[in-house]
mmCIF file with all atom_site columns, C-alpha atoms in Angstrom:
data_model
loop_
_atom_site.group_PDB
_atom_site.id
_atom_site.type_symbol
_atom_site.label_atom_id
_atom_site.label_alt_id
_atom_site.label_comp_id
_atom_site.label_asym_id
_atom_site.label_entity_id
_atom_site.label_seq_id
_atom_site.pdbx_PDB_ins_code
_atom_site.Cartn_x
_atom_site.Cartn_y
_atom_site.Cartn_z
_atom_site.occupancy
_atom_site.B_iso_or_equiv
_atom_site.pdbx_formal_charge
_atom_site.auth_seq_id
_atom_site.auth_comp_id
_atom_site.auth_asym_id
_atom_site.auth_atom_id
_atom_site.pdbx_PDB_model_num
ATOM 1   C CA . MET A 1 1   ? -12.745 3.386   -9.226  1.00 43.00 ? 388 MET A CA 1
ATOM 2   C CA . ALA A 1 2   ? -11.043 4.873   -6.208  1.00 41.00 ? 389 ALA A CA 1
ATOM 3   C CA . ALA A 1 3   ? -7.333  5.448   -6.038  1.00 44.00 ? 390 ALA A CA 1
ATOM 4   C CA . LEU A 1 4   ? -5.065  2.901   -4.416  1.00 41.00 ? 391 LEU A CA 1
ATOM 5   C CA . GLY A 1 5   ? -5.156  3.102   -0.641  1.00 44.00 ? 392 GLY A CA 1
ATOM 6   C CA . ALA A 1 6   ? -8.751  4.450   -0.382  1.00 75.00 ? 393 ALA A CA 1
ATOM 7   C CA . TYR A 1 7   ? -10.971 2.644   2.104   1.00 89.00 ? 394 TYR A CA 1
ATOM 8   C CA . ARG A 1 8   ? -14.167 0.962   0.970   1.00 91.00 ? 395 ARG A CA 1
ATOM 9   C CA . CYS A 1 9   ? -17.315 -0.152  2.704   1.00 93.00 ? 396 CYS A CA 1
ATOM 10  C CA . ILE A 1 10  ? -17.300 -3.942  2.560   1.00 93.00 ? 397 ILE A CA 1
ATOM 11  C CA . GLU A 1 11  ? -21.093 -4.040  2.241   1.00 92.00 ? 398 GLU A CA 1
ATOM 12  C CA . CYS A 1 12  ? -21.890 -1.544  -0.527  1.00 91.00 ? 399 CYS A CA 1
ATOM 13  C CA . ASN A 1 13  ? -18.401 -0.774  -1.926  1.00 90.00 ? 400 ASN A CA 1
ATOM 14  C CA . GLU A 1 14  ? -18.750 2.984   -1.318  1.00 90.00 ? 401 GLU A CA 1
ATOM 15  C CA . GLU A 1 15  ? -15.649 5.006   -0.460  1.00 89.00 ? 402 GLU A CA 1
ATOM 16  C CA . ALA A 1 16  ? -14.922 5.776   3.188   1.00 89.00 ? 403 ALA A CA 1
ATOM 17  C CA . THR A 1 17  ? -12.467 8.181   4.781   1.00 87.00 ? 404 THR A CA 1
ATOM 18  C CA . GLU A 1 18  ? -11.769 5.983   7.812   1.00 88.00 ? 405 GLU A CA 1
ATOM 19  C CA . LEU A 1 19  ? -12.407 2.517   9.196   1.00 89.00 ? 406 LEU A CA 1
ATOM 20  C CA . TYR A 1 20  ? -12.673 3.538   12.826  1.00 86.00 ? 407 TYR A CA 1
ATOM 21  C CA . ARG A 1 21  ? -12.366 6.578   15.073  1.00 84.00 ? 408 ARG A CA 1
ATOM 22  C CA . ASP A 1 22  ? -9.985  6.668   18.001  1.00 79.00 ? 409 ASP A CA 1
ATOM 23  C CA . TYR A 1 23  ? -11.406 8.526   21.017  1.00 76.00 ? 410 TYR A CA 1
ATOM 24  C CA . GLN A 1 24  ? -8.184  7.891   22.966  1.00 73.00 ? 411 GLN A CA 1
ATOM 25  C CA . ARG A 1 25  ? -7.825  5.992   26.239  1.00 69.00 ? 412 ARG A CA 1
ATOM 26  C CA . GLY A 1 26  ? -8.425  2.777   24.352  1.00 69.00 ? 413 GLY A CA 1
ATOM 27  C CA . VAL A 1 27  ? -11.866 3.762   23.093  1.00 75.00 ? 414 VAL A CA 1
ATOM 28  C CA . LEU A 1 28  ? -12.391 2.880   19.430  1.00 81.00 ? 415 LEU A CA 1
ATOM 29  C CA . ARG A 1 29  ? -15.554 3.045   17.366  1.00 86.00 ? 416 ARG A CA 1
ATOM 30  C CA . ILE A 1 30  ? -16.030 1.455   13.970  1.00 88.00 ? 417 ILE A CA 1
ATOM 31  C CA . SER A 1 31  ? -17.089 3.983   11.339  1.00 90.00 ? 418 SER A CA 1
ATOM 32  C CA . ILE A 1 32  ? -20.555 3.715   9.840   1.00 91.00 ? 419 ILE A CA 1
ATOM 33  C CA . CYS A 1 33  ? -21.022 3.908   6.090   1.00 91.00 ? 420 CYS A CA 1
ATOM 34  C CA . LYS A 1 34  ? -22.998 6.975   5.024   1.00 89.00 ? 421 LYS A CA 1
ATOM 35  C CA . SER A 1 35  ? -24.532 5.071   2.133   1.00 89.00 ? 422 SER A CA 1
ATOM 36  C CA . CYS A 1 36  ? -25.794 1.795   3.630   1.00 91.00 ? 423 CYS A CA 1
ATOM 37  C CA . GLN A 1 37  ? -25.657 2.740   7.327   1.00 90.00 ? 424 GLN A CA 1
ATOM 38  C CA . LYS A 1 38  ? -23.687 -0.404  8.168   1.00 91.00 ? 425 LYS A CA 1
ATOM 39  C CA . PRO A 1 39  ? -20.171 -0.714  9.670   1.00 92.00 ? 426 PRO A CA 1
ATOM 40  C CA . VAL A 1 40  ? -17.601 0.203   7.036   1.00 93.00 ? 427 VAL A CA 1
ATOM 41  C CA . ASP A 1 41  ? -15.464 -2.839  7.843   1.00 93.00 ? 428 ASP A CA 1
ATOM 42  C CA . LYS A 1 42  ? -16.526 -5.239  10.585  1.00 91.00 ? 429 LYS A CA 1
ATOM 43  C CA . TYR A 1 43  ? -13.527 -7.467  9.819   1.00 93.00 ? 430 TYR A CA 1
ATOM 44  C CA . ILE A 1 44  ? -11.082 -5.126  11.561  1.00 90.00 ? 431 ILE A CA 1
ATOM 45  C CA . GLU A 1 45  ? -12.335 -6.702  14.799  1.00 88.00 ? 432 GLU A CA 1
ATOM 46  C CA . TYR A 1 46  ? -12.170 -10.260 13.517  1.00 91.00 ? 433 TYR A CA 1
ATOM 47  C CA . ASP A 1 47  ? -9.417  -12.807 14.017  1.00 92.00 ? 434 ASP A CA 1
ATOM 48  C CA . PRO A 1 48  ? -7.325  -13.391 10.854  1.00 91.00 ? 435 PRO A CA 1
ATOM 49  C CA . VAL A 1 49  ? -8.408  -17.040 10.809  1.00 93.00 ? 436 VAL A CA 1
ATOM 50  C CA . ILE A 1 50  ? -12.071 -16.005 10.557  1.00 94.00 ? 437 ILE A CA 1
ATOM 51  C CA . ILE A 1 51  ? -11.198 -13.614 7.730   1.00 93.00 ? 438 ILE A CA 1
ATOM 52  C CA . LEU A 1 52  ? -9.338  -16.398 5.913   1.00 91.00 ? 439 LEU A CA 1
ATOM 53  C CA . ILE A 1 53  ? -12.311 -18.759 6.270   1.00 93.00 ? 440 ILE A CA 1
ATOM 54  C CA . ASN A 1 54  ? -14.635 -16.108 4.847   1.00 94.00 ? 441 ASN A CA 1
ATOM 55  C CA . ALA A 1 55  ? -12.207 -15.541 1.960   1.00 92.00 ? 442 ALA A CA 1
ATOM 56  C CA . VAL A 1 56  ? -12.116 -19.279 1.254   1.00 92.00 ? 443 VAL A CA 1
ATOM 57  C CA . LEU A 1 57  ? -15.920 -19.157 1.144   1.00 92.00 ? 444 LEU A CA 1
ATOM 58  C CA . CYS A 1 58  ? -15.499 -16.409 -1.497  1.00 92.00 ? 445 CYS A CA 1
ATOM 59  C CA . LYS A 1 59  ? -17.515 -13.819 0.419   1.00 93.00 ? 446 LYS A CA 1
ATOM 60  C CA . ALA A 1 60  ? -17.372 -10.432 -1.296  1.00 93.00 ? 447 ALA A CA 1
ATOM 61  C CA . GLN A 1 61  ? -17.078 -8.628  2.063   1.00 94.00 ? 448 GLN A CA 1
ATOM 62  C CA . ALA A 1 62  ? -13.919 -10.552 2.956   1.00 94.00 ? 449 ALA A CA 1
ATOM 63  C CA . TYR A 1 63  ? -12.419 -9.820  -0.457  1.00 94.00 ? 450 TYR A CA 1
ATOM 64  C CA . ARG A 1 64  ? -13.135 -6.091  -0.113  1.00 93.00 ? 451 ARG A CA 1
ATOM 65  C CA . HIS A 1 65  ? -11.554 -6.069  3.342   1.00 94.00 ? 452 HIS A CA 1
ATOM 66  C CA . ILE A 1 66  ? -8.380  -7.722  2.044   1.00 93.00 ? 453 ILE A CA 1
ATOM 67  C CA . LEU A 1 67  ? -8.098  -5.762  -1.201  1.00 91.00 ? 454 LEU A CA 1
ATOM 68  C CA . PHE A 1 68  ? -9.112  -2.278  -0.084  1.00 91.00 ? 455 PHE A CA 1
ATOM 69  C CA . ASN A 1 69  ? -8.771  -1.988  3.682   1.00 91.00 ? 456 ASN A CA 1
ATOM 70  C CA . THR A 1 70  ? -5.535  -3.826  4.443   1.00 89.00 ? 457 THR A CA 1
ATOM 71  C CA . LYS A 1 71  ? -1.942  -3.327  3.394   1.00 85.00 ? 458 LYS A CA 1
ATOM 72  C CA . ILE A 1 72  ? -0.887  -6.696  2.011   1.00 83.00 ? 459 ILE A CA 1
ATOM 73  C CA . ASN A 1 73  ? 2.246   -6.724  -0.123  1.00 84.00 ? 460 ASN A CA 1
ATOM 74  C CA . ILE A 1 74  ? 2.750   -10.443 -0.677  1.00 87.00 ? 461 ILE A CA 1
ATOM 75  C CA . HIS A 1 75  ? 1.270   -10.550 -4.184  1.00 87.00 ? 462 HIS A CA 1
ATOM 76  C CA . GLY A 1 76  ? 4.532   -11.271 -5.972  1.00 87.00 ? 463 GLY A CA 1
ATOM 77  C CA . LYS A 1 77  ? 5.836   -13.757 -3.413  1.00 90.00 ? 464 LYS A CA 1
ATOM 78  C CA . LEU A 1 78  ? 2.520   -15.590 -3.305  1.00 90.00 ? 465 LEU A CA 1
ATOM 79  C CA . CYS A 1 79  ? 2.415   -15.798 -7.099  1.00 91.00 ? 466 CYS A CA 1
ATOM 80  C CA . ILE A 1 80  ? 5.938   -17.241 -7.321  1.00 92.00 ? 467 ILE A CA 1
ATOM 81  C CA . PHE A 1 81  ? 5.260   -19.746 -4.540  1.00 91.00 ? 468 PHE A CA 1
ATOM 82  C CA . CYS A 1 82  ? 2.032   -20.889 -6.220  1.00 90.00 ? 469 CYS A CA 1
ATOM 83  C CA . LEU A 1 83  ? 3.884   -21.314 -9.511  1.00 91.00 ? 470 LEU A CA 1
ATOM 84  C CA . LEU A 1 84  ? 6.570   -23.346 -7.724  1.00 90.00 ? 471 LEU A CA 1
ATOM 85  C CA . CYS A 1 85  ? 3.839   -25.588 -6.279  1.00 87.00 ? 472 CYS A CA 1
ATOM 86  C CA . GLU A 1 86  ? 2.327   -26.107 -9.720  1.00 88.00 ? 473 GLU A CA 1
ATOM 87  C CA . ALA A 1 87  ? 5.729   -26.702 -11.306 1.00 89.00 ? 474 ALA A CA 1
ATOM 88  C CA . TYR A 1 88  ? 6.594   -29.244 -8.600  1.00 85.00 ? 475 TYR A CA 1
ATOM 89  C CA . LEU A 1 89  ? 3.342   -31.130 -9.202  1.00 84.00 ? 476 LEU A CA 1
ATOM 90  C CA . ARG A 1 90  ? 3.952   -31.292 -12.948 1.00 83.00 ? 477 ARG A CA 1
ATOM 91  C CA . TRP A 1 91  ? 7.589   -32.268 -12.436 1.00 85.00 ? 478 TRP A CA 1
ATOM 92  C CA . LEU A 1 92  ? 6.555   -35.036 -10.035 1.00 80.00 ? 479 LEU A CA 1
ATOM 93  C CA . GLN A 1 93  ? 4.022   -36.397 -12.515 1.00 77.00 ? 480 GLN A CA 1
ATOM 94  C CA . LEU A 1 94  ? 6.676   -36.296 -15.219 1.00 77.00 ? 481 LEU A CA 1
ATOM 95  C CA . GLN A 1 95  ? 9.094   -38.279 -13.037 1.00 70.00 ? 482 GLN A CA 1
ATOM 96  C CA . ASP A 1 96  ? 6.407   -40.843 -12.240 1.00 63.00 ? 483 ASP A CA 1
ATOM 97  C CA . SER A 1 97  ? 5.890   -41.425 -15.954 1.00 58.00 ? 484 SER A CA 1
ATOM 98  C CA . SER A 1 98  ? 9.629   -41.923 -16.480 1.00 56.00 ? 485 SER A CA 1
ATOM 99  C CA . GLN A 1 99  ? 11.092  -45.369 -15.843 1.00 53.00 ? 486 GLN A CA 1
ATOM 100 C CA . ASN A 1 100 ? 14.716  -44.191 -15.939 1.00 54.00 ? 487 ASN A CA 1
ATOM 101 C CA . THR A 1 101 ? 16.411  -44.838 -12.586 1.00 52.00 ? 488 THR A CA 1
ATOM 102 C CA . ASP A 1 102 ? 19.978  -44.193 -13.722 1.00 52.00 ? 489 ASP A CA 1
ATOM 103 C CA . PRO A 1 103 ? 21.779  -42.251 -10.950 1.00 52.00 ? 490 PRO A CA 1
ATOM 104 C CA . ASP A 1 104 ? 24.180  -40.665 -13.409 1.00 53.00 ? 491 ASP A CA 1
ATOM 105 C CA . ASP A 1 105 ? 24.861  -36.937 -12.817 1.00 47.00 ? 492 ASP A CA 1
ATOM 106 C CA . LEU A 1 106 ? 23.694  -36.112 -16.332 1.00 46.00 ? 493 LEU A CA 1
ATOM 107 C CA . ILE A 1 107 ? 20.315  -37.717 -15.629 1.00 52.00 ? 494 ILE A CA 1
ATOM 108 C CA . ARG A 1 108 ? 19.957  -35.817 -12.373 1.00 56.00 ? 495 ARG A CA 1
ATOM 109 C CA . TYR A 1 109 ? 20.804  -32.570 -14.153 1.00 51.00 ? 496 TYR A CA 1
ATOM 110 C CA . ALA A 1 110 ? 18.209  -33.337 -16.835 1.00 59.00 ? 497 ALA A CA 1
ATOM 111 C CA . LYS A 1 111 ? 15.561  -33.927 -14.152 1.00 69.00 ? 498 LYS A CA 1
ATOM 112 C CA . GLU A 1 112 ? 16.454  -30.626 -12.491 1.00 75.00 ? 499 GLU A CA 1
ATOM 113 C CA . TRP A 1 113 ? 16.176  -28.874 -15.839 1.00 82.00 ? 500 TRP A CA 1
ATOM 114 C CA . ASP A 1 114 ? 12.721  -30.427 -16.262 1.00 83.00 ? 501 ASP A CA 1
ATOM 115 C CA . PHE A 1 115 ? 11.593  -28.669 -13.065 1.00 85.00 ? 502 PHE A CA 1
ATOM 116 C CA . TYR A 1 116 ? 12.790  -25.287 -14.331 1.00 88.00 ? 503 TYR A CA 1
ATOM 117 C CA . ARG A 1 117 ? 11.061  -25.972 -17.636 1.00 88.00 ? 504 ARG A CA 1
ATOM 118 C CA . MET A 1 118 ? 7.808   -26.770 -15.850 1.00 89.00 ? 505 MET A CA 1
ATOM 119 C CA . PHE A 1 119 ? 8.108   -23.554 -13.856 1.00 92.00 ? 506 PHE A CA 1
ATOM 120 C CA . GLY A 1 120 ? 8.564   -21.574 -17.065 1.00 92.00 ? 507 GLY A CA 1
ATOM 121 C CA . ILE A 1 121 ? 5.583   -23.256 -18.720 1.00 91.00 ? 508 ILE A CA 1
ATOM 122 C CA . ALA A 1 122 ? 3.363   -22.664 -15.673 1.00 91.00 ? 509 ALA A CA 1
ATOM 123 C CA . SER A 1 123 ? 4.426   -18.995 -15.652 1.00 93.00 ? 510 SER A CA 1
ATOM 124 C CA . LEU A 1 124 ? 3.600   -18.557 -19.342 1.00 93.00 ? 511 LEU A CA 1
ATOM 125 C CA . GLU A 1 125 ? 0.224   -20.248 -18.906 1.00 93.00 ? 512 GLU A CA 1
ATOM 126 C CA . GLN A 1 126 ? -0.727  -18.003 -15.996 1.00 94.00 ? 513 GLN A CA 1
ATOM 127 C CA . THR A 1 127 ? 0.482   -14.931 -17.881 1.00 95.00 ? 514 THR A CA 1
ATOM 128 C CA . SER A 1 128 ? -1.641  -15.857 -20.891 1.00 95.00 ? 515 SER A CA 1
ATOM 129 C CA . PHE A 1 129 ? -4.617  -16.430 -18.563 1.00 96.00 ? 516 PHE A CA 1
ATOM 130 C CA . PHE A 1 130 ? -4.249  -12.939 -17.094 1.00 96.00 ? 517 PHE A CA 1
ATOM 131 C CA . ILE A 1 131 ? -3.758  -11.398 -20.537 1.00 95.00 ? 518 ILE A CA 1
ATOM 132 C CA . GLY A 1 132 ? -6.984  -13.025 -21.699 1.00 95.00 ? 519 GLY A CA 1
ATOM 133 C CA . ILE A 1 133 ? -8.817  -11.552 -18.708 1.00 95.00 ? 520 ILE A CA 1
ATOM 134 C CA . PHE A 1 134 ? -7.434  -8.050  -19.268 1.00 95.00 ? 521 PHE A CA 1
ATOM 135 C CA . ILE A 1 135 ? -8.200  -8.141  -23.000 1.00 94.00 ? 522 ILE A CA 1
ATOM 136 C CA . THR A 1 136 ? -11.803 -9.158  -22.315 1.00 94.00 ? 523 THR A CA 1
ATOM 137 C CA . LEU A 1 137 ? -12.347 -6.518  -19.645 1.00 93.00 ? 524 LEU A CA 1
ATOM 138 C CA . TRP A 1 138 ? -10.677 -3.788  -21.725 1.00 91.00 ? 525 TRP A CA 1
ATOM 139 C CA . TRP A 1 139 ? -12.899 -4.723  -24.665 1.00 91.00 ? 526 TRP A CA 1
ATOM 140 C CA . MET A 1 140 ? -16.145 -4.924  -22.652 1.00 90.00 ? 527 MET A CA 1
ATOM 141 C CA . ILE A 1 141 ? -15.607 -2.057  -20.173 1.00 88.00 ? 528 ILE A CA 1
ATOM 142 C CA . PRO A 1 142 ? -12.634 0.081   -21.335 1.00 83.00 ? 529 PRO A CA 1
ATOM 143 C CA . GLU A 1 143 ? -13.497 2.896   -18.917 1.00 82.00 ? 530 GLU A CA 1
ATOM 144 C CA . MET A 1 144 ? -12.690 0.624   -15.953 1.00 78.00 ? 531 MET A CA 1
ATOM 145 C CA . LEU A 1 145 ? -9.021  0.178   -16.818 1.00 78.00 ? 532 LEU A CA 1
ATOM 146 C CA . LYS A 1 146 ? -8.042  3.619   -18.074 1.00 77.00 ? 533 LYS A CA 1
ATOM 147 C CA . ARG A 1 147 ? -5.716  4.447   -15.181 1.00 81.00 ? 534 ARG A CA 1
ATOM 148 C CA . LYS A 1 148 ? -2.533  2.637   -14.259 1.00 81.00 ? 535 LYS A CA 1
ATOM 149 C CA . SER A 1 149 ? -3.699  2.371   -10.642 1.00 81.00 ? 536 SER A CA 1
ATOM 150 C CA . ASP A 1 150 ? -6.809  0.461   -11.758 1.00 84.00 ? 537 ASP A CA 1
ATOM 151 C CA . PHE A 1 151 ? -4.695  -1.972  -13.739 1.00 88.00 ? 538 PHE A CA 1
ATOM 152 C CA . ILE A 1 152 ? -2.300  -2.544  -10.830 1.00 89.00 ? 539 ILE A CA 1
ATOM 153 C CA . LEU A 1 153 ? -5.125  -3.067  -8.344  1.00 89.00 ? 540 LEU A CA 1
ATOM 154 C CA . LEU A 1 154 ? -6.809  -5.677  -10.550 1.00 93.00 ? 541 LEU A CA 1
ATOM 155 C CA . LEU A 1 155 ? -3.495  -7.436  -11.165 1.00 93.00 ? 542 LEU A CA 1
ATOM 156 C CA . LYS A 1 156 ? -2.818  -7.632  -7.429  1.00 93.00 ? 543 LYS A CA 1
ATOM 157 C CA . ALA A 1 157 ? -6.331  -8.953  -6.841  1.00 94.00 ? 544 ALA A CA 1
ATOM 158 C CA . LEU A 1 158 ? -5.809  -11.677 -9.445  1.00 95.00 ? 545 LEU A CA 1
ATOM 159 C CA . LEU A 1 159 ? -2.441  -12.638 -7.978  1.00 94.00 ? 546 LEU A CA 1
ATOM 160 C CA . LEU A 1 160 ? -3.904  -12.900 -4.473  1.00 93.00 ? 547 LEU A CA 1
ATOM 161 C CA . SER A 1 161 ? -6.866  -14.926 -5.714  1.00 93.00 ? 548 SER A CA 1
ATOM 162 C CA . THR A 1 162 ? -4.556  -17.702 -6.946  1.00 92.00 ? 549 THR A CA 1
ATOM 163 C CA . TYR A 1 163 ? -3.845  -18.722 -3.345  1.00 91.00 ? 550 TYR A CA 1
ATOM 164 C CA . GLY A 1 164 ? -5.893  -21.874 -3.903  1.00 90.00 ? 551 GLY A CA 1
ATOM 165 C CA . LYS A 1 165 ? -2.949  -23.377 -5.789  1.00 89.00 ? 552 LYS A CA 1
ATOM 166 C CA . LEU A 1 166 ? -1.221  -23.830 -2.442  1.00 87.00 ? 553 LEU A CA 1
ATOM 167 C CA . LEU A 1 167 ? -3.569  -26.777 -1.938  1.00 85.00 ? 554 LEU A CA 1
ATOM 168 C CA . LEU A 1 168 ? -1.666  -28.617 -4.671  1.00 82.00 ? 555 LEU A CA 1
ATOM 169 C CA . ILE A 1 169 ? 1.075   -29.599 -2.241  1.00 78.00 ? 556 ILE A CA 1
ATOM 170 C CA . PRO A 1 170 ? -1.159  -31.385 0.318   1.00 81.00 ? 557 PRO A CA 1
ATOM 171 C CA . ALA A 1 171 ? -2.947  -33.075 -2.589  1.00 74.00 ? 558 ALA A CA 1
ATOM 172 C CA . VAL A 1 172 ? 0.380   -34.508 -3.743  1.00 72.00 ? 559 VAL A CA 1
ATOM 173 C CA . ILE A 1 173 ? 1.680   -35.391 -0.265  1.00 75.00 ? 560 ILE A CA 1
ATOM 174 C CA . TRP A 1 174 ? -1.489  -37.290 0.660   1.00 75.00 ? 561 TRP A CA 1
ATOM 175 C CA . GLU A 1 175 ? -1.747  -38.933 -2.738  1.00 66.00 ? 562 GLU A CA 1
ATOM 176 C CA . HIS A 1 176 ? -4.555  -41.425 -3.203  1.00 64.00 ? 563 HIS A CA 1
ATOM 177 C CA . ASP A 1 177 ? -6.952  -42.643 -5.877  1.00 62.00 ? 564 ASP A CA 1
ATOM 178 C CA . TYR A 1 178 ? -8.968  -39.422 -5.738  1.00 62.00 ? 565 TYR A CA 1
ATOM 179 C CA . THR A 1 179 ? -5.986  -37.111 -6.368  1.00 70.00 ? 566 THR A CA 1
ATOM 180 C CA . PRO A 1 180 ? -7.021  -36.252 -9.997  1.00 77.00 ? 567 PRO A CA 1
ATOM 181 C CA . LEU A 1 181 ? -10.481 -35.318 -8.710  1.00 82.00 ? 568 LEU A CA 1
ATOM 182 C CA . CYS A 1 182 ? -8.929  -33.164 -5.969  1.00 83.00 ? 569 CYS A CA 1
ATOM 183 C CA . LEU A 1 183 ? -6.773  -31.372 -8.537  1.00 83.00 ? 570 LEU A CA 1
ATOM 184 C CA . ALA A 1 184 ? -9.863  -30.671 -10.644 1.00 87.00 ? 571 ALA A CA 1
ATOM 185 C CA . PHE A 1 185 ? -11.664 -29.212 -7.617  1.00 91.00 ? 572 PHE A CA 1
ATOM 186 C CA . ILE A 1 186 ? -8.621  -27.030 -6.828  1.00 90.00 ? 573 ILE A CA 1
ATOM 187 C CA . LYS A 1 187 ? -8.641  -25.708 -10.406 1.00 92.00 ? 574 LYS A CA 1
ATOM 188 C CA . VAL A 1 188 ? -12.338 -24.852 -10.178 1.00 94.00 ? 575 VAL A CA 1
ATOM 189 C CA . PHE A 1 189 ? -11.836 -23.186 -6.784  1.00 95.00 ? 576 PHE A CA 1
ATOM 190 C CA . VAL A 1 190 ? -9.030  -20.987 -8.178  1.00 95.00 ? 577 VAL A CA 1
ATOM 191 C CA . LEU A 1 191 ? -11.227 -19.947 -11.115 1.00 95.00 ? 578 LEU A CA 1
ATOM 192 C CA . ILE A 1 192 ? -14.073 -19.057 -8.734  1.00 96.00 ? 579 ILE A CA 1
ATOM 193 C CA . SER A 1 193 ? -11.634 -16.991 -6.642  1.00 96.00 ? 580 SER A CA 1
ATOM 194 C CA . ASN A 1 194 ? -10.385 -15.214 -9.772  1.00 96.00 ? 581 ASN A CA 1
ATOM 195 C CA . SER A 1 195 ? -13.947 -14.381 -10.796 1.00 96.00 ? 582 SER A CA 1
ATOM 196 C CA . GLN A 1 196 ? -14.785 -13.053 -7.328  1.00 95.00 ? 583 GLN A CA 1
ATOM 197 C CA . ALA A 1 197 ? -11.613 -10.930 -7.280  1.00 95.00 ? 584 ALA A CA 1
ATOM 198 C CA . ILE A 1 198 ? -12.580 -9.314  -10.600 1.00 95.00 ? 585 ILE A CA 1
ATOM 199 C CA . ARG A 1 199 ? -16.147 -8.745  -9.449  1.00 94.00 ? 586 ARG A CA 1
ATOM 200 C CA . VAL A 1 200 ? -15.106 -7.105  -6.179  1.00 94.00 ? 587 VAL A CA 1
ATOM 201 C CA . THR A 1 201 ? -12.293 -4.998  -7.626  1.00 92.00 ? 588 THR A CA 1
ATOM 202 C CA . LEU A 1 202 ? -14.323 -3.542  -10.499 1.00 91.00 ? 589 LEU A CA 1
ATOM 203 C CA . ASN A 1 203 ? -17.730 -3.713  -8.738  1.00 88.00 ? 590 ASN A CA 1
ATOM 204 C CA . LEU A 1 204 ? -19.338 -5.752  -11.530 1.00 89.00 ? 591 LEU A CA 1
ATOM 205 C CA . ASN A 1 205 ? -22.165 -8.264  -11.761 1.00 89.00 ? 592 ASN A CA 1
ATOM 206 C CA . ARG A 1 206 ? -21.416 -11.992 -11.738 1.00 87.00 ? 593 ARG A CA 1
ATOM 207 C CA . ILE A 1 207 ? -21.676 -12.619 -15.487 1.00 92.00 ? 594 ILE A CA 1
ATOM 208 C CA . LEU A 1 208 ? -18.901 -10.417 -16.878 1.00 93.00 ? 595 LEU A CA 1
ATOM 209 C CA . PRO A 1 209 ? -16.138 -11.686 -14.534 1.00 94.00 ? 596 PRO A CA 1
ATOM 210 C CA . TRP A 1 210 ? -16.991 -15.257 -15.497 1.00 95.00 ? 597 TRP A CA 1
ATOM 211 C CA . PHE A 1 211 ? -16.886 -14.311 -19.167 1.00 95.00 ? 598 PHE A CA 1
ATOM 212 C CA . ALA A 1 212 ? -13.418 -12.805 -18.675 1.00 95.00 ? 599 ALA A CA 1
ATOM 213 C CA . VAL A 1 213 ? -12.227 -15.901 -16.784 1.00 96.00 ? 600 VAL A CA 1
ATOM 214 C CA . PHE A 1 214 ? -13.620 -18.148 -19.528 1.00 96.00 ? 601 PHE A CA 1
ATOM 215 C CA . PHE A 1 215 ? -11.771 -16.223 -22.242 1.00 95.00 ? 602 PHE A CA 1
ATOM 216 C CA . GLY A 1 216 ? -8.581  -16.286 -20.154 1.00 95.00 ? 603 GLY A CA 1
ATOM 217 C CA . LEU A 1 217 ? -8.965  -20.053 -19.803 1.00 95.00 ? 604 LEU A CA 1
ATOM 218 C CA . ILE A 1 218 ? -9.332  -20.405 -23.584 1.00 94.00 ? 605 ILE A CA 1
ATOM 219 C CA . LEU A 1 219 ? -6.126  -18.435 -24.135 1.00 94.00 ? 606 LEU A CA 1
ATOM 220 C CA . GLU A 1 220 ? -4.311  -20.489 -21.484 1.00 93.00 ? 607 GLU A CA 1
ATOM 221 C CA . ASN A 1 221 ? -5.414  -23.761 -23.107 1.00 91.00 ? 608 ASN A CA 1
ATOM 222 C CA . GLY A 1 222 ? -4.257  -22.377 -26.438 1.00 90.00 ? 609 GLY A CA 1
ATOM 223 C CA . VAL A 1 223 ? -0.765  -21.957 -24.994 1.00 87.00 ? 610 VAL A CA 1
ATOM 224 C CA . VAL A 1 224 ? -0.924  -25.532 -23.632 1.00 85.00 ? 611 VAL A CA 1
ATOM 225 C CA . CYS A 1 225 ? -1.857  -26.863 -27.080 1.00 88.00 ? 612 CYS A CA 1
ATOM 226 C CA . LEU A 1 226 ? 1.042   -24.914 -28.597 1.00 85.00 ? 613 LEU A CA 1
ATOM 227 C CA . PHE A 1 227 ? 3.510   -26.522 -26.193 1.00 77.00 ? 614 PHE A CA 1
ATOM 228 C CA . GLN A 1 228 ? 2.070   -29.954 -26.882 1.00 77.00 ? 615 GLN A CA 1
ATOM 229 C CA . LYS A 1 229 ? 2.468   -29.446 -30.647 1.00 81.00 ? 616 LYS A CA 1
ATOM 230 C CA . MET A 1 230 ? 6.096   -28.558 -29.959 1.00 78.00 ? 617 MET A CA 1
ATOM 231 C CA . GLY A 1 231 ? 6.468   -31.970 -28.321 1.00 70.00 ? 618 GLY A CA 1
ATOM 232 C CA . TRP A 1 232 ? 6.812   -30.683 -24.751 1.00 69.00 ? 619 TRP A CA 1
ATOM 233 C CA . ASP A 1 233 ? 5.257   -32.496 -21.815 1.00 63.00 ? 620 ASP A CA 1
ATOM 234 C CA . VAL A 1 234 ? 3.038   -30.070 -19.871 1.00 60.00 ? 621 VAL A CA 1
#
């Protein structure tokens, strides 16, 4: 796998030294891949909205453009915001199940503490999900994750691919009878995005990324069961 910062052809995943050549006086020409003879990255001419739509459609080319040919450093912020969205949803469901309307300060403090607890649980579940993925990939293809740069790149790809959790907020705001079904679809969409991120980052077939996601999901559900046995609402 190439070092961090190397360009990649979005079509065949081969390394490239440049995305375009500047001939000055406003004349630019997109570089052509030496391997597949196609433009290295056609998305550099596209509007960001078009790129986002292609990413939502889980197109490998859009993922390669975002992961290899752009400088995006919002991985940590996006992860925290997604966890806050998930924690808020769980906290809201917990409040709906509670019939206590006492306005006492102690009750309000307890409700606030519940939100922090939900955030911590969501963080641990996502961490266990990622650990399950890394364990599976390290066991199946250890040569892919030998270098620290490879590990960091895959982690960033996984963090970015959780952007689908942002849809949790609109699902809660526009609550209706189909909300549980919407939440299930959002979960499936995030898992598909995770699988595509693994596939693009490590240049794998479709089966192995899904196997890694499945094992990560098992580990995550194991953590959920542990919390439930402890008597915690998750």
